[in-house]
Short mmCIF file of C-alpha atoms and ligand atoms in Angstrom, two decimals:
data_model
loop_
_atom_site.label_atom_id
_atom_site.label_comp_id
_atom_site.label_asym_id
_atom_site.label_seq_id
_atom_site.Cartn_x
_atom_site.Cartn_y
_atom_site.Cartn_z
CA MET B 1 129.91 87.74 41.65
CA SER B 2 130.90 91.41 41.91
CA LYS B 3 131.04 92.97 45.38
CA ALA B 4 128.00 95.12 44.55
CA ASN B 5 125.68 92.14 44.10
CA LYS B 6 127.28 89.81 46.63
CA LYS B 7 124.78 88.55 49.23
CA LYS B 8 124.84 90.34 52.58
CA LYS B 9 125.50 88.03 55.48
CA VAL B 10 123.47 88.68 58.65
CA VAL B 11 123.81 86.96 62.01
CA VAL B 12 120.52 87.06 63.94
CA VAL B 13 121.09 86.57 67.66
CA PHE B 14 118.52 85.78 70.37
CA GLY B 15 118.38 84.00 73.70
CA THR B 16 114.92 84.00 75.24
CA ARG B 17 111.35 83.01 74.32
CA PRO B 18 110.09 86.58 73.78
CA GLU B 19 113.11 87.48 71.63
CA ALA B 20 112.55 84.40 69.51
CA ILE B 21 108.84 85.17 69.08
CA LYS B 22 109.68 88.70 68.00
CA LEU B 23 112.55 87.70 65.69
CA VAL B 24 110.84 84.80 63.92
CA PRO B 25 108.94 87.13 61.54
CA VAL B 26 112.24 88.87 60.72
CA VAL B 27 114.09 85.59 60.07
CA LYS B 28 111.22 84.45 57.81
CA GLN B 29 111.43 87.72 55.84
CA LEU B 30 115.21 87.40 55.51
CA GLN B 31 114.75 83.86 54.23
CA ARG B 32 112.14 85.07 51.73
CA ASN B 33 114.82 87.48 50.48
CA SER B 34 117.51 84.83 50.18
CA SER B 35 118.83 86.30 46.93
CA VAL B 36 119.88 89.38 48.94
CA PHE B 37 120.64 88.00 52.40
CA GLU B 38 122.50 84.99 53.75
CA THR B 39 120.98 84.40 57.18
CA VAL B 40 122.86 82.80 60.08
CA VAL B 41 120.65 82.10 63.11
CA CYS B 42 122.37 81.99 66.48
CA THR B 43 121.02 81.49 69.98
CA THR B 44 122.64 81.75 73.38
CA ALA B 45 119.72 79.70 74.78
CA GLN B 46 119.42 82.07 77.73
CA HIS B 47 116.07 80.20 78.04
CA ARG B 48 116.08 76.57 76.92
CA GLU B 49 112.80 74.63 76.67
CA MET B 50 110.59 77.67 76.25
CA LEU B 51 112.83 78.87 73.42
CA ASP B 52 112.95 75.48 71.70
CA GLU B 53 109.15 75.38 71.57
CA VAL B 54 109.10 78.63 69.60
CA LEU B 55 111.77 77.34 67.19
CA ASP B 56 109.80 74.12 66.64
CA LEU B 57 106.51 75.94 66.14
CA PHE B 58 107.93 78.21 63.45
CA ASP B 59 110.36 75.63 62.05
CA ILE B 60 113.46 77.78 62.55
CA LYS B 61 116.80 75.98 62.16
CA LEU B 62 119.78 77.14 64.21
CA GLN B 63 123.30 77.45 62.84
CA TYR B 64 124.75 78.16 66.30
CA ASP B 65 123.47 77.13 69.73
CA LEU B 66 125.66 78.28 72.62
CA ASN B 67 123.38 76.44 75.06
CA LEU B 68 124.32 78.71 77.97
CA MET B 69 121.33 78.29 80.28
CA ARG B 70 122.29 77.03 83.76
CA ARG B 71 120.26 76.64 86.94
CA ASN B 72 120.45 79.63 89.31
CA GLN B 73 122.62 81.60 86.91
CA GLY B 74 122.59 85.36 87.55
CA PRO B 75 122.35 87.84 84.65
CA LEU B 76 125.99 88.92 85.05
CA ASP B 77 127.34 85.36 84.89
CA PHE B 78 125.30 84.88 81.75
CA THR B 79 126.57 88.18 80.33
CA ILE B 80 130.21 87.13 80.76
CA LYS B 81 129.70 83.74 79.09
CA GLY B 82 127.46 85.12 76.37
CA LEU B 83 129.99 87.77 75.38
CA ALA B 84 132.78 85.21 74.99
CA GLY B 85 130.56 82.85 72.99
CA ILE B 86 129.19 85.45 70.59
CA LYS B 87 132.64 86.99 70.06
CA LYS B 88 133.85 83.69 68.61
CA ILE B 89 130.83 83.28 66.32
CA LEU B 90 131.19 86.80 64.93
CA GLU B 91 134.93 86.28 64.35
CA ARG B 92 134.18 83.12 62.45
CA GLU B 93 131.24 84.40 60.39
CA ASN B 94 132.41 87.99 59.89
CA PRO B 95 128.88 89.11 58.86
CA ASP B 96 127.92 92.34 57.10
CA PHE B 97 125.61 93.14 59.99
CA ILE B 98 123.85 91.60 62.98
CA LEU B 99 120.27 91.84 64.21
CA VAL B 100 119.29 91.81 67.87
CA GLN B 101 115.97 92.36 69.61
CA GLY B 102 114.82 93.99 72.82
CA ASP B 103 116.68 94.20 76.08
CA THR B 104 118.08 90.90 77.31
CA ALA B 105 121.67 90.11 78.27
CA THR B 106 121.92 88.35 74.90
CA THR B 107 120.88 91.55 73.09
CA PHE B 108 123.49 93.58 74.92
CA VAL B 109 126.42 91.16 74.63
CA ALA B 110 125.81 90.48 70.93
CA SER B 111 125.80 94.23 70.32
CA LEU B 112 128.96 94.76 72.35
CA ALA B 113 130.79 91.94 70.56
CA ALA B 114 129.69 93.29 67.16
CA PHE B 115 130.74 96.83 68.08
CA HIS B 116 134.26 95.65 68.92
CA GLN B 117 134.49 94.02 65.51
CA ARG B 118 132.99 97.11 63.83
CA ILE B 119 130.04 95.11 62.54
CA PRO B 120 126.89 97.21 62.01
CA ILE B 121 124.04 96.43 64.41
CA GLY B 122 120.30 96.56 63.78
CA HIS B 123 118.26 96.81 67.00
CA ILE B 124 114.65 95.68 66.77
CA GLU B 125 112.17 97.06 69.33
CA ALA B 126 114.47 99.97 70.10
CA GLY B 127 113.65 102.88 72.37
CA LEU B 128 111.57 101.33 75.17
CA ARG B 129 112.28 103.05 78.48
CA THR B 130 111.04 103.24 82.05
CA ASN B 131 113.79 105.74 82.94
CA ASP B 132 114.44 103.73 86.09
CA LYS B 133 117.87 102.10 86.15
CA TYR B 134 116.79 99.13 88.29
CA ASN B 135 113.28 98.58 86.92
CA PRO B 136 113.18 96.36 84.99
CA PHE B 137 116.58 95.02 86.04
CA PRO B 138 118.83 94.56 84.15
CA GLU B 139 116.75 95.18 81.02
CA GLU B 140 116.52 98.97 81.26
CA ILE B 141 120.30 99.23 81.13
CA ASN B 142 120.69 96.43 78.55
CA ARG B 143 118.45 98.31 76.14
CA ARG B 144 120.01 101.72 76.82
CA LEU B 145 123.50 100.38 76.20
CA THR B 146 122.34 98.58 73.08
CA SER B 147 120.86 101.82 71.72
CA HIS B 148 124.26 103.47 71.96
CA LEU B 149 125.99 100.57 70.22
CA ALA B 150 123.46 100.08 67.40
CA ASP B 151 123.47 101.62 63.92
CA PHE B 152 119.85 100.98 62.89
CA HIS B 153 117.09 101.49 65.44
CA PHE B 154 113.71 99.93 64.63
CA ALA B 155 111.29 101.70 66.95
CA PRO B 156 107.90 100.06 67.50
CA THR B 157 106.04 103.29 68.38
CA VAL B 158 106.37 107.07 68.13
CA ARG B 159 107.10 107.23 71.84
CA ALA B 160 110.01 104.79 71.44
CA LYS B 161 111.34 106.88 68.56
CA ASP B 162 111.08 110.05 70.66
CA ASN B 163 112.89 108.35 73.55
CA LEU B 164 115.82 107.63 71.24
CA ILE B 165 115.87 111.15 69.83
CA SER B 166 115.94 112.54 73.38
CA GLU B 167 119.11 110.49 73.98
CA ASN B 168 120.76 112.10 70.94
CA ILE B 169 120.52 109.02 68.74
CA SER B 170 120.72 110.28 65.15
CA LYS B 171 117.21 110.71 63.71
CA ALA B 172 118.37 109.35 60.36
CA SER B 173 119.14 106.00 61.97
CA ILE B 174 115.70 105.57 63.62
CA PHE B 175 112.86 103.89 61.74
CA LEU B 176 109.26 103.58 62.92
CA THR B 177 108.16 100.05 62.06
CA GLY B 178 105.64 98.78 64.62
CA ASN B 179 106.42 95.79 66.80
CA THR B 180 107.23 92.45 65.17
CA ILE B 181 105.27 90.67 67.92
CA ILE B 182 102.07 91.68 66.11
CA ASP B 183 103.40 89.96 62.96
CA ALA B 184 104.01 86.76 64.96
CA LEU B 185 100.63 87.01 66.67
CA PHE B 186 98.68 87.42 63.40
CA TYR B 187 100.58 84.52 61.85
CA VAL B 188 99.73 82.21 64.74
CA LEU B 189 96.10 83.38 64.89
CA LYS B 190 95.63 82.37 61.24
CA GLY B 191 96.95 78.89 62.03
CA ILE B 192 94.63 78.56 65.03
CA LYS B 193 91.60 79.46 62.90
CA LYS B 194 92.58 76.82 60.33
CA ASN B 195 93.02 73.89 62.73
CA ASN B 196 91.07 74.67 65.84
CA ASN B 197 91.95 71.74 68.08
CA CYS B 198 93.49 73.69 70.98
CA CYS B 199 90.23 73.66 72.97
CA ASP B 200 90.67 69.94 73.76
CA LYS B 201 93.77 70.82 75.80
CA PHE B 202 91.82 73.12 78.12
CA PRO B 203 88.65 71.28 79.18
CA TYR B 204 87.83 73.91 81.83
CA LEU B 205 87.23 76.46 79.05
CA LYS B 206 84.16 74.53 77.92
CA ASP B 207 81.98 76.00 80.70
CA LYS B 208 80.93 79.21 78.96
CA SER B 209 79.22 80.56 82.09
CA LYS B 210 82.65 81.22 83.59
CA LYS B 211 84.85 84.22 82.86
CA VAL B 212 88.50 83.32 82.29
CA ILE B 213 91.22 85.39 83.92
CA LEU B 214 94.54 84.55 82.32
CA VAL B 215 97.58 85.26 84.49
CA THR B 216 101.31 85.43 83.81
CA ALA B 217 103.69 86.67 86.50
CA HIS B 218 107.39 85.87 86.59
CA ARG B 219 109.39 89.07 86.37
CA ARG B 220 112.45 89.35 88.59
CA GLU B 221 111.12 92.60 90.13
CA ASN B 222 108.11 90.64 91.40
CA PHE B 223 110.03 87.85 93.16
CA GLY B 224 109.30 87.73 96.92
CA GLN B 225 106.58 89.89 98.46
CA PRO B 226 105.08 91.26 95.22
CA LEU B 227 104.49 87.70 93.94
CA GLN B 228 103.02 86.71 97.33
CA ASN B 229 100.62 89.64 96.94
CA ILE B 230 99.66 88.59 93.41
CA VAL B 231 98.99 85.06 94.58
CA SER B 232 96.89 86.22 97.57
CA ALA B 233 94.88 88.49 95.28
CA LEU B 234 94.15 85.59 92.90
CA LYS B 235 92.98 83.42 95.78
CA LYS B 236 90.61 86.12 97.03
CA ILE B 237 89.32 86.89 93.53
CA VAL B 238 88.11 83.31 92.98
CA GLU B 239 86.66 83.14 96.51
CA ARG B 240 84.67 86.34 95.99
CA ASN B 241 83.61 85.77 92.37
CA LYS B 242 82.06 82.39 91.74
CA ASP B 243 81.73 83.00 87.99
CA VAL B 244 85.49 83.27 87.50
CA ILE B 245 88.21 80.78 86.67
CA VAL B 246 91.91 81.62 86.77
CA VAL B 247 94.34 80.01 84.34
CA TYR B 248 98.00 80.58 85.18
CA PRO B 249 100.87 79.07 83.15
CA VAL B 250 103.55 79.03 85.86
CA HIS B 251 107.14 79.81 84.94
CA PRO B 252 109.55 77.03 86.03
CA ASN B 253 111.88 79.46 87.88
CA PRO B 254 111.86 78.18 91.52
CA ASN B 255 111.39 81.77 92.78
CA VAL B 256 108.05 81.67 91.03
CA LYS B 257 106.92 78.06 90.99
CA LYS B 258 107.57 77.29 94.67
CA ASN B 259 105.54 80.27 95.90
CA VAL B 260 102.71 79.92 93.45
CA ASP B 261 102.32 76.18 94.06
CA LYS B 262 102.46 76.64 97.83
CA LEU B 263 99.49 79.01 97.93
CA LEU B 264 97.42 78.15 94.90
CA ALA B 265 97.70 74.41 94.26
CA ASP B 266 94.38 72.60 94.70
CA ILE B 267 92.23 75.70 94.87
CA GLU B 268 88.92 75.32 93.12
CA ARG B 269 88.70 77.25 89.84
CA ILE B 270 92.43 78.02 89.78
CA HIS B 271 94.27 76.08 87.08
CA LEU B 272 98.05 76.16 87.45
CA ILE B 273 99.52 74.82 84.24
CA VAL B 274 102.95 74.46 82.67
CA PRO B 275 104.17 77.24 80.33
CA LEU B 276 102.45 76.81 77.01
CA ASN B 277 103.81 76.78 73.52
CA TYR B 278 103.12 80.07 71.77
CA ALA B 279 100.18 78.83 69.67
CA ASP B 280 98.37 77.44 72.73
CA PHE B 281 99.08 80.58 74.71
CA VAL B 282 97.67 82.78 71.94
CA TYR B 283 94.58 80.55 71.87
CA LEU B 284 94.21 81.00 75.62
CA MET B 285 94.64 84.78 75.41
CA ASN B 286 91.89 84.83 72.82
CA GLN B 287 89.57 82.87 75.14
CA ALA B 288 90.29 85.08 78.17
CA TYR B 289 87.89 87.65 79.58
CA LEU B 290 90.78 89.68 80.95
CA ILE B 291 94.54 89.29 81.38
CA LEU B 292 96.59 89.94 84.49
CA THR B 293 100.28 90.10 83.66
CA ASP B 294 103.72 91.48 84.44
CA SER B 295 104.97 90.52 80.96
CA GLY B 296 105.96 93.03 78.32
CA GLY B 297 105.03 91.02 75.25
CA VAL B 298 101.66 89.98 76.65
CA GLN B 299 100.70 93.66 77.02
CA GLU B 300 101.35 94.15 73.32
CA GLU B 301 99.51 91.03 72.23
CA ALA B 302 96.49 91.43 74.51
CA SER B 303 95.81 94.94 73.29
CA SER B 304 95.76 93.58 69.72
CA LEU B 305 93.28 90.89 70.73
CA GLY B 306 90.90 93.33 72.40
CA LYS B 307 91.48 91.91 75.89
CA PRO B 308 91.66 94.31 78.84
CA ILE B 309 95.04 94.08 80.57
CA LEU B 310 95.91 94.76 84.18
CA ILE B 311 99.67 95.25 84.48
CA MET B 312 101.04 93.96 87.78
CA ARG B 313 104.15 96.14 87.81
CA ASP B 314 105.04 99.51 89.27
CA LYS B 315 106.34 100.81 85.96
CA THR B 316 105.80 99.87 82.35
CA GLU B 317 107.81 100.73 79.26
CA ARG B 318 104.63 100.05 77.24
CA VAL B 319 102.92 103.27 78.35
CA GLU B 320 101.21 103.30 74.95
CA ALA B 321 98.86 100.50 76.05
CA VAL B 322 97.82 102.51 79.11
CA GLU B 323 97.42 105.72 77.11
CA ALA B 324 95.36 103.92 74.46
CA GLY B 325 93.03 102.77 77.26
CA ALA B 326 93.75 99.05 76.74
CA ALA B 327 95.69 98.58 79.98
CA GLU B 328 95.77 99.75 83.61
CA LEU B 329 98.94 99.80 85.67
CA VAL B 330 97.74 98.19 88.91
CA GLY B 331 101.04 97.26 90.56
CA THR B 332 101.17 94.43 93.08
CA ASN B 333 99.02 95.67 95.94
CA VAL B 334 96.48 92.94 96.84
CA ASN B 335 93.49 95.26 97.25
CA LYS B 336 94.28 97.24 94.14
CA ILE B 337 94.48 94.09 92.01
CA ILE B 338 91.16 92.83 93.40
CA LYS B 339 89.51 96.23 92.95
CA PHE B 340 90.46 96.54 89.27
CA VAL B 341 89.56 92.93 88.47
CA GLU B 342 86.13 93.39 90.04
CA ILE B 343 85.54 96.63 88.15
CA LEU B 344 86.19 94.74 84.92
CA LEU B 345 83.99 91.85 86.01
CA ASN B 346 81.05 94.05 86.95
CA ASP B 347 81.17 97.27 84.94
CA ALA B 348 80.30 96.53 81.33
CA LYS B 349 81.05 100.10 80.22
CA VAL B 350 84.61 100.10 81.58
CA TYR B 351 85.16 96.61 80.17
CA SER B 352 83.96 97.56 76.72
CA ARG B 353 86.02 100.78 76.69
CA MET B 354 89.20 98.86 77.45
CA ALA B 355 88.41 95.99 75.07
CA LYS B 356 87.72 98.41 72.21
CA ALA B 357 90.91 100.47 72.65
CA VAL B 358 93.00 100.62 69.48
CA ASN B 359 96.20 98.57 69.49
CA PRO B 360 99.12 101.01 69.44
CA PHE B 361 101.84 98.46 68.62
CA GLY B 362 101.65 98.01 64.88
CA ASP B 363 99.83 96.47 61.95
CA GLY B 364 101.55 93.10 61.57
CA ALA B 365 103.93 94.24 58.82
CA ALA B 366 106.88 95.33 60.95
CA ALA B 367 109.28 92.64 59.73
CA GLU B 368 108.59 93.49 56.10
CA LYS B 369 109.32 97.16 56.80
CA ILE B 370 112.56 96.29 58.63
CA ILE B 371 113.84 94.13 55.78
CA LYS B 372 112.94 96.77 53.18
CA ILE B 373 114.95 99.36 55.12
CA LEU B 374 117.92 97.02 55.47
CA LYS B 375 117.83 96.14 51.76
CA GLU B 376 118.08 99.81 50.87
CA ARG B 377 120.82 100.68 53.35
CA ILE B 378 123.15 97.77 54.03
N1 UDP L 1 104.09 83.15 76.24
C1 UDP L 1 104.04 81.85 75.77
N2 UDP L 1 103.65 80.85 76.65
C2 UDP L 1 103.30 81.11 77.93
C3 UDP L 1 103.36 82.44 78.40
C4 UDP L 1 103.76 83.44 77.54
O1 UDP L 1 104.35 81.58 74.61
O2 UDP L 1 102.95 80.16 78.66
C5 UDP L 1 104.53 84.22 75.31
C6 UDP L 1 103.66 85.45 75.26
O3 UDP L 1 102.62 85.29 74.32
C7 UDP L 1 104.63 86.54 74.85
C8 UDP L 1 105.94 86.08 75.47
O4 UDP L 1 105.79 84.71 75.76
O5 UDP L 1 104.81 86.59 73.45
C9 UDP L 1 106.21 86.86 76.73
O6 UDP L 1 107.27 86.32 77.40
P1 UDP L 1 107.72 86.85 78.84
O7 UDP L 1 106.53 87.28 79.61
O8 UDP L 1 108.56 85.75 79.39
O9 UDP L 1 108.69 88.03 78.52
P2 UDP L 1 108.54 89.59 78.30
O10 UDP L 1 107.55 89.81 77.18
O11 UDP L 1 108.11 90.21 79.59
O12 UDP L 1 109.91 90.04 77.89
#
């Protein structure tokens, strides 16, 4: 085979559940183009069980599993180990390029290792910023550093693209693609429609007179007092609103689980459940009346599902959801959370305005666009 039509080898690297969800559509597209690309899938397993569930759901096979998750491991310890592990894989595979996603320690170390070996880097979901070094920590710096290491920047929105341009990233290397999470979401939604047996897993959803508030809260910035506030707000919300149930898949991190269990276990109409596989979580989002979250990905998904979102963070890098009218940034003040939830419970006009806001994160074809660009340029 001549060099010109030799397959291009790509190492796709991810470590956490959200990275896996957002990279699955890209891996599937690469595999569909197997005459052009040889795909090597590698994980650091920065998350373990929650990541494995995504891989099982989408039937993704790993070529490398560094299995680096440890209890009570700080992000810097992980960064050191991840860098050493990925360095070896890249030396061995010597790919034509790598693909990374988002802003985790895995994203950053894979990019740094590739840079040192002069391997081109494609960064998916590039350009998100809060412009606050420590919020989210260490993600804001992981993604900034990755932007300055990467060669192809796949920006999900115009704002993300503009953020990159304002940091002097070459315009010619930035591509507006939408967010691959919408691809993954649409794919899973189709499957749910086909075999709708998820409802048996959530018997409390059968009472249609109740409004479901779905909650996720496990960001590092919210450990301690902010999480205590969130939990107190949830308790008061169910006490004051008898037509409400709260469903909260609780992250296993002890900083989260201990505090949530302590205050919310055994409270009527609050269902603390284990983290769900992606398909079940999407089903639950679709059943929810509103979503309270500190997650990034959930903000993107909920606005595509027409579910009002209250963001329990001080800052968001998904300002687009707020600007589109789909989300409100409520922070972690108890009274503010209760106030906004009750507005959405009682004011049909506000609810409908938020639910009808147009999703600003893409059309579900981001992965296809990314692969087309790579085919033309690598
Ligand atoms: N998610 C899931 N199961 C759950 C909770 C969330 O599959 O029990 C999914 C959710 O749909 C989204 C992603 O996990 O795609 C978000 O992960 P997380 O909040 O941990 O990270 P972030 O998006 O803030 O980086």
